Amino acid sequence: MTALAAPARALPARARNRYLAGLLTGRGLTGLALVGTVALAGLLAPLLTGQDPDAQGPLALAGPSAAHPFGTDDLGRDLFSRVLHGITTDLALILSAVPVGALAGCSLALLAAGHRWADTAVQRVFDLVLAFPGLILALAVTAVLGPGRWPVFIVIALAEIPLFGRQLRSGILVQREREYALAARVGGASQRRVLLRHVLPNAVDPLIVQAAVALSVGVFIEGAMSFLGLGVRPPEPTLGSILSQSVGYLATRPTFAAAPLAATTALVLGFTLIAEALNRGIRR
Amino acid sequence: MRTFLLKRLPSALLVLLLASFLVFLILRLIPGDPATSLAGPDAGPAAVSAIRAQLGLDRPLFGQYLHWLGQLLTGDLGPSYAIGGQVADLITDGLGATAQLTAAALLLVVLIALPLGVLGATARRRPVGAAVRAFTTAVLAVPPFVTGVLLVLLFAVTLGLLPAGGHESLLDAPDLALQYLLLPAVCLALPSAAVLARYLTDGIERALAEDYVRTATAVGVSRRRIVWRHALPNALPSAVTVLGLQIGHLVAGAVLVERIFAWPGLGQLVEQGVLRRDYPVVQDLLLLIVAVYVTVQLLTDLVYAWLDPRIRWE
Amino acid sequence: MTASTPPPSATTATAATTAAATPAAAAAAAAGHPGAGAPPRTVLKVTDLTVGFDGTTAVDGVGFELAAGDTLGLVGESGSGKSTTALALLRMLPAGGRITGGSVELDGQDLAALPEPALRALRGRRIAMVFQDPMSSLNPVLTVGRQLDEALRAHGAHPDRRERAARAVELLDLVGIPDAAGRLRDHPHRFSGGQRQRIMIALALANDAEVLVADEPTTALDPTVQRQILDLLTRINRRTGTALVVISHDLGVIARTCRRLLVMRHGKVVESGTTAELLGAPQHPYTRQLLAAVPRLETPSGAAANSVPGPEPLLTVTGLRKTYGSRRRAVTALDGVDLELHPGETLGLVGESGSGKSTLARALVQVHAPSGGAIRFRGEEFGRGGERTARREVQLVFQDPYSSLNPRMTAGQIVAEPLIAHGLGDRAARAKRVAELLEQVGLDPASADRHPRAFSGGQRQRIGIARALAPEPSVLICDEPVSALDVSVQAQVLDLLARLQRDLGLAILFIAHDLAVVRQVSHRIAVLHGGRIVETGPADRVVTAPEHPYTAELLAAVPRLDPAPVPALTSRSTV
């Protein structure tokens, strides 16, 4: 019991600083640079290229040249423009779907914290969604809606719900038993106030990491759905659709796959590195 | 163990039942009438309603659902709409190949993840540890379908060591069958193995920081033995939970891998079913996958309780 | 990582302490062991030991000698470097820590300079260690038999598995685990805290080590269990001749087990000598200060001088019951408790873990509902209006000043929380009240915007007290409020509570396991055992003339500072 009285460390205890400290490591900065570069390239697509990503040209499967820095695809479309616009489509989809899924999952977890029966119900909902792993969920949703942009959005959001929800639920369960939460209750705070003001801020740390992981999962889901022909409808470019087109020509025209593969990998790797950096920052 | 099962079983069955209802309902939401599309564009209303009656689509929705549940319980799944043949036959045809693929992948996941996970934790500051980390990060950062294609390029096209795709019966030609199996199984296993290795590394690292490791060190147990006999057993329970979730991903990933390697399994069937709107095939397959998932979760819980003595007594 | 060189004064100080310790040891050894002839050989010799942690010096030039079969205590408050010294003896410092100077010679072999594999071969075989927390120090997924087997095979003494199993049974038997053979296949969670500490000792003894280092071996245990474990250590020292190094914050623990004593502060040895000398005639001011701060059981209650309790009870508890768990496997935590607390009174509630004292505290602050019985506040029963006034007027002070403060909030926010919850005052009024409260508990109001991490343990406990005072309570429930604090800090917090009672007329329910502290602060004492109050009475009477045998047992277990039973120095033998 005496060991509890360790010397007080005069550290600034701001949680934000811990995230920042995590991000400002080599790992975190590399991740930020990767994601930043790819995202910037996508955002600046209209400035960087004047070419219409869907315009077909006479030159099919050409290698890189001055006119087409990344070459052209099997229909003679400019790959540089397609990849840049593909990044925009991907990021728009993922950055809208992941927050929606995260919000839904977290809301359910908070709901579950209220009553025992709500907890049971919410847990069964999470179980149910998890019982349709990734692509199977994609197949089920596409079976109803047909291929397109919305199914991709829905699948990504749905897949994230139980991941965020379970994470937050277990965090709340742990934090709620801590003495400071008890102290807040004894001090007269309502159940709602204890949950939102005391428990929640201490339970969100793992969610920040989860968010970075979720973004990379989003990139994968989009790609896999495009590969199976369940994704965003052609001719609109996405990283996944360009990649899946290029797969047929990997042996003969490896440059076709290079740019979309590099962009996808950079995004996923970047998000993964950011997640790891945040995780280490939190644990410190 | 029996009480444990009795406690878990009801919620597992409930999830299964809910899933069956959900699957049934989702497929009824599909715009358009399967009978119309089956009958073809030239068929008259009489022909269409004949088909409806034949398929049982004229019955009330809940009656259809009960009828389907009855079919599931008797094992007589009825005919498929669009693909042709009995659904039960279609499923049994593909089941063997898919089971073979996922089982092989599962084995590989464990065989790859265990040493990588341990190395990741014990060799953190050495080049080996850095290499392990780089490998798992790379595997996780490249989409699995690209990994698959790269594997084909390397081992089939460039080196000519293994076939690029196809399938051979394990009974007729075991050596050939294994050659066909290897690439798809590796491709399917790699992402899950990387995830599991990460969790193992994390779990072992955490266990190594615990007080009981300090105790083992103080009595003179060697570092190697501490890792394998003291830390690993503490990391295993949560790793098993992760493995359970990954089995779900293996089943789902099989759809993708079967496409890449022309593997004649259920993945192709479910893809066909979705694109051609074959209700019975899709709903039976989706439910089968859910059933597999639920069973795996139940097994995972059992193994967890077996590995962690603190759970067993509660 | 920089190797910090000890300041020049440290080296001379070390030389002095080593010199002082050695002749004393030799003389005492000769006196305690008249028939031994030659003086006992020195088994452990620590010279000028310096340990650095990422640039800061945690242990600064510590030196001592330990004769075979001798007992040595290291005492000090948190941050004194005593535990780091213990870990440095086996070179098992946590990450970031490094021995930067000096030597640890075990039979002439310098452990500080030995390569890791050679050191591993010595750990557990020649020098072994017992740790503080028996809950986390045993591997939860391995059976006790397996863990003993691991310890035995680590040094290859018994190649045969059955032989090792037989030895494991022998060891468990030695440390007093009943039915040793039958319990080899049990996991640690099947044993009580005291039994787990016994198993830890068995692990350490597995290979007949000559030196046993025990780092706070009884800190996490109840007084009666603590006594048993200390007796066990003494018995082992006598029977096997294993030399003991006991590290503790509690002078009473050391006085009970050790013949010689080192007092540490800020990483240095401030004084050393035989326990009898040091406790009888301390030389160094710090030792004197430390001794003065230790609450003594003999000190009469100071509560009457502090305040006079009112005649009408403020809080009345009658027949309170609480059961947990399902109906089939119900655990009774409270089994019909009757209590009365008067205004301005301090009622000491004494009990060991599992006695139901925390359950009672939580029922009083309405964290959980009792299963039976009644609680009345100002004459009104809980559930019939009494609970509403009580929610504001009955407040709780927690044991652990680390986990009971929200790490995300500042001290000011933490203290303001009850004000917000009870809707007391607007923002400006709250800020004023927070400053007032912080001042009242002896904290600088300017530190309100700092997070708990920036405060020391004692300061944190003051924040917890300020929070409890915020809604102007009339009753303060203090659940082990000082047991996590160093003795000197403990005294300050007790003074604060007494002052608050005097100024505010508070009624205090003081829950603790330490009878000396309880006697000092209480008007009356109630003894809780197995969910029932077995004895209640005026504080001095309960301590001097206990009526219930359990109270007497508790009193007997309190470690005294009079070092009466000096353990004899014994020659070594194997079990």
PDB file of N, CA and C in Angstrom, chain A residues 128 132 136-145 154 158, chain B residues 18-32 61 65 68 274 279 282-283 286:
ATOM      1  N   LEU A 128     -24.606  -9.778 -34.048  1.00  0.00           N
ATOM      2  CA  LEU A 128     -25.278 -10.033 -35.310  1.00  0.00           C
ATOM      3  C   LEU A 128     -24.484  -9.436 -36.468  1.00  0.00           C
ATOM      4  N   PHE A 132     -21.585 -11.373 -39.810  1.00  0.00           N
ATOM      5  CA  PHE A 132     -21.402 -11.256 -41.257  1.00  0.00           C
ATOM      6  C   PHE A 132     -20.036 -10.625 -41.498  1.00  0.00           C
ATOM      7  N   ILE A 136     -18.715 -10.706 -46.596  1.00  0.00           N
ATOM      8  CA  ILE A 136     -20.031 -11.335 -46.600  1.00  0.00           C
ATOM      9  C   ILE A 136     -21.094 -10.256 -46.405  1.00  0.00           C
ATOM     10  N   LEU A 137     -20.771  -9.307 -45.535  1.00  0.00           N
ATOM     11  CA  LEU A 137     -21.637  -8.150 -45.338  1.00  0.00           C
ATOM     12  C   LEU A 137     -21.787  -7.408 -46.670  1.00  0.00           C
ATOM     13  N   ALA A 138     -20.660  -7.245 -47.360  1.00  0.00           N
ATOM     14  CA  ALA A 138     -20.678  -6.563 -48.644  1.00  0.00           C
ATOM     15  C   ALA A 138     -21.599  -7.295 -49.622  1.00  0.00           C
ATOM     16  N   LEU A 139     -21.484  -8.612 -49.650  1.00  0.00           N
ATOM     17  CA  LEU A 139     -22.322  -9.397 -50.552  1.00  0.00           C
ATOM     18  C   LEU A 139     -23.797  -9.231 -50.197  1.00  0.00           C
ATOM     19  N   ALA A 140     -24.107  -9.290 -48.901  1.00  0.00           N
ATOM     20  CA  ALA A 140     -25.501  -9.186 -48.480  1.00  0.00           C
ATOM     21  C   ALA A 140     -26.078  -7.821 -48.839  1.00  0.00           C
ATOM     22  N   VAL A 141     -25.307  -6.777 -48.569  1.00  0.00           N
ATOM     23  CA  VAL A 141     -25.815  -5.429 -48.860  1.00  0.00           C
ATOM     24  C   VAL A 141     -25.963  -5.235 -50.361  1.00  0.00           C
ATOM     25  N   THR A 142     -24.983  -5.703 -51.123  1.00  0.00           N
ATOM     26  CA  THR A 142     -25.061  -5.531 -52.564  1.00  0.00           C
ATOM     27  C   THR A 142     -26.201  -6.346 -53.151  1.00  0.00           C
ATOM     28  N   ALA A 143     -26.500  -7.467 -52.521  1.00  0.00           N
ATOM     29  CA  ALA A 143     -27.598  -8.286 -53.014  1.00  0.00           C
ATOM     30  C   ALA A 143     -28.883  -7.464 -53.027  1.00  0.00           C
ATOM     31  N   VAL A 144     -29.037  -6.569 -52.063  1.00  0.00           N
ATOM     32  CA  VAL A 144     -30.251  -5.756 -51.988  1.00  0.00           C
ATOM     33  C   VAL A 144     -30.142  -4.528 -52.871  1.00  0.00           C
ATOM     34  N   LEU A 145     -29.062  -3.797 -52.740  1.00  0.00           N
ATOM     35  CA  LEU A 145     -28.973  -2.480 -53.366  1.00  0.00           C
ATOM     36  C   LEU A 145     -28.342  -2.508 -54.747  1.00  0.00           C
ATOM     37  N   ILE A 154     -22.319   2.041 -46.940  1.00  0.00           N
ATOM     38  CA  ILE A 154     -23.061   1.321 -45.895  1.00  0.00           C
ATOM     39  C   ILE A 154     -22.223   0.190 -45.307  1.00  0.00           C
ATOM     40  N   LEU A 158     -21.309   0.001 -41.498  1.00  0.00           N
ATOM     41  CA  LEU A 158     -21.822  -1.130 -40.721  1.00  0.00           C
ATOM     42  C   LEU A 158     -20.693  -1.920 -40.075  1.00  0.00           C
TER      43      LEU A 158
ATOM     44  N   LEU B  18     -31.902 -14.713 -35.194  1.00  0.00           N
ATOM     45  CA  LEU B  18     -32.027 -13.329 -35.654  1.00  0.00           C
ATOM     46  C   LEU B  18     -31.400 -13.177 -37.038  1.00  0.00           C
ATOM     47  N   ALA B  19     -30.230 -13.795 -37.203  1.00  0.00           N
ATOM     48  CA  ALA B  19     -29.527 -13.689 -38.481  1.00  0.00           C
ATOM     49  C   ALA B  19     -30.367 -14.306 -39.587  1.00  0.00           C
ATOM     50  N   SER B  20     -30.992 -15.450 -39.297  1.00  0.00           N
ATOM     51  CA  SER B  20     -31.796 -16.099 -40.330  1.00  0.00           C
ATOM     52  C   SER B  20     -32.943 -15.183 -40.748  1.00  0.00           C
ATOM     53  N   PHE B  21     -33.567 -14.533 -39.765  1.00  0.00           N
ATOM     54  CA  PHE B  21     -34.664 -13.640 -40.080  1.00  0.00           C
ATOM     55  C   PHE B  21     -34.166 -12.454 -40.900  1.00  0.00           C
ATOM     56  N   LEU B  22     -33.021 -11.931 -40.493  1.00  0.00           N
ATOM     57  CA  LEU B  22     -32.441 -10.785 -41.182  1.00  0.00           C
ATOM     58  C   LEU B  22     -32.115 -11.143 -42.636  1.00  0.00           C
ATOM     59  N   VAL B  23     -31.473 -12.289 -42.809  1.00  0.00           N
ATOM     60  CA  VAL B  23     -31.093 -12.720 -44.154  1.00  0.00           C
ATOM     61  C   VAL B  23     -32.338 -12.864 -45.021  1.00  0.00           C
ATOM     62  N   PHE B  24     -33.345 -13.509 -44.446  1.00  0.00           N
ATOM     63  CA  PHE B  24     -34.587 -13.723 -45.182  1.00  0.00           C
ATOM     64  C   PHE B  24     -35.196 -12.387 -45.590  1.00  0.00           C
ATOM     65  N   LEU B  25     -35.249 -11.464 -44.627  1.00  0.00           N
ATOM     66  CA  LEU B  25     -35.881 -10.178 -44.861  1.00  0.00           C
ATOM     67  C   LEU B  25     -35.113  -9.359 -45.887  1.00  0.00           C
ATOM     68  N   ILE B  26     -33.795  -9.351 -45.757  1.00  0.00           N
ATOM     69  CA  ILE B  26     -32.968  -8.564 -46.678  1.00  0.00           C
ATOM     70  C   ILE B  26     -33.239  -8.976 -48.114  1.00  0.00           C
ATOM     71  N   LEU B  27     -33.304 -10.295 -48.324  1.00  0.00           N
ATOM     72  CA  LEU B  27     -33.459 -10.756 -49.700  1.00  0.00           C
ATOM     73  C   LEU B  27     -34.853 -10.455 -50.236  1.00  0.00           C
ATOM     74  N   ARG B  28     -35.821 -10.313 -49.299  1.00  0.00           N
ATOM     75  CA  ARG B  28     -37.174  -9.950 -49.766  1.00  0.00           C
ATOM     76  C   ARG B  28     -37.262  -8.460 -50.081  1.00  0.00           C
ATOM     77  N   LEU B  29     -36.290  -7.693 -49.646  1.00  0.00           N
ATOM     78  CA  LEU B  29     -36.285  -6.259 -49.903  1.00  0.00           C
ATOM     79  C   LEU B  29     -35.776  -5.927 -51.301  1.00  0.00           C
ATOM     80  N   ILE B  30     -35.158  -6.907 -51.931  1.00  0.00           N
ATOM     81  CA  ILE B  30     -34.580  -6.646 -53.238  1.00  0.00           C
ATOM     82  C   ILE B  30     -35.672  -6.172 -54.189  1.00  0.00           C
ATOM     83  N   PRO B  31     -35.434  -5.018 -54.812  1.00  0.00           N
ATOM     84  CA  PRO B  31     -36.442  -4.549 -55.773  1.00  0.00           C
ATOM     85  C   PRO B  31     -36.541  -5.526 -56.945  1.00  0.00           C
ATOM     86  N   GLY B  32     -37.726  -5.697 -57.468  1.00  0.00           N
ATOM     87  CA  GLY B  32     -37.903  -6.611 -58.593  1.00  0.00           C
ATOM     88  C   GLY B  32     -38.347  -7.971 -58.116  1.00  0.00           C
ATOM     89  N   LEU B  61     -45.461 -13.719 -46.324  1.00  0.00           N
ATOM     90  CA  LEU B  61     -44.022 -13.625 -46.049  1.00  0.00           C
ATOM     91  C   LEU B  61     -43.607 -14.511 -44.877  1.00  0.00           C
ATOM     92  N   TYR B  65     -41.076 -17.735 -44.562  1.00  0.00           N
ATOM     93  CA  TYR B  65     -39.951 -17.823 -43.636  1.00  0.00           C
ATOM     94  C   TYR B  65     -39.980 -19.143 -42.871  1.00  0.00           C
ATOM     95  N   TRP B  68     -38.997 -21.943 -44.989  1.00  0.00           N
ATOM     96  CA  TRP B  68     -37.547 -22.005 -45.177  1.00  0.00           C
ATOM     97  C   TRP B  68     -36.876 -22.637 -43.953  1.00  0.00           C
ATOM     98  N   VAL B 274     -25.444 -13.812 -55.793  1.00  0.00           N
ATOM     99  CA  VAL B 274     -25.757 -12.405 -55.579  1.00  0.00           C
ATOM    100  C   VAL B 274     -25.984 -11.712 -56.913  1.00  0.00           C
ATOM    101  N   TYR B 279     -32.246 -16.184 -54.817  1.00  0.00           N
ATOM    102  CA  TYR B 279     -32.603 -16.185 -53.390  1.00  0.00           C
ATOM    103  C   TYR B 279     -32.120 -17.385 -52.590  1.00  0.00           C
ATOM    104  N   VAL B 282     -28.367 -17.754 -52.092  1.00  0.00           N
ATOM    105  CA  VAL B 282     -27.747 -16.702 -51.287  1.00  0.00           C
ATOM    106  C   VAL B 282     -28.153 -16.826 -49.832  1.00  0.00           C
ATOM    107  N   GLN B 283     -29.448 -17.015 -49.570  1.00  0.00           N
ATOM    108  CA  GLN B 283     -29.864 -17.030 -48.152  1.00  0.00           C
ATOM    109  C   GLN B 283     -29.309 -18.242 -47.425  1.00  0.00           C
ATOM    110  N   LEU B 286     -25.481 -17.508 -46.892  1.00  0.00           N
ATOM    111  CA  LEU B 286     -25.241 -16.494 -45.864  1.00  0.00           C
ATOM    112  C   LEU B 286     -25.467 -17.092 -44.478  1.00  0.00           C
TER     113      LEU B 286
END
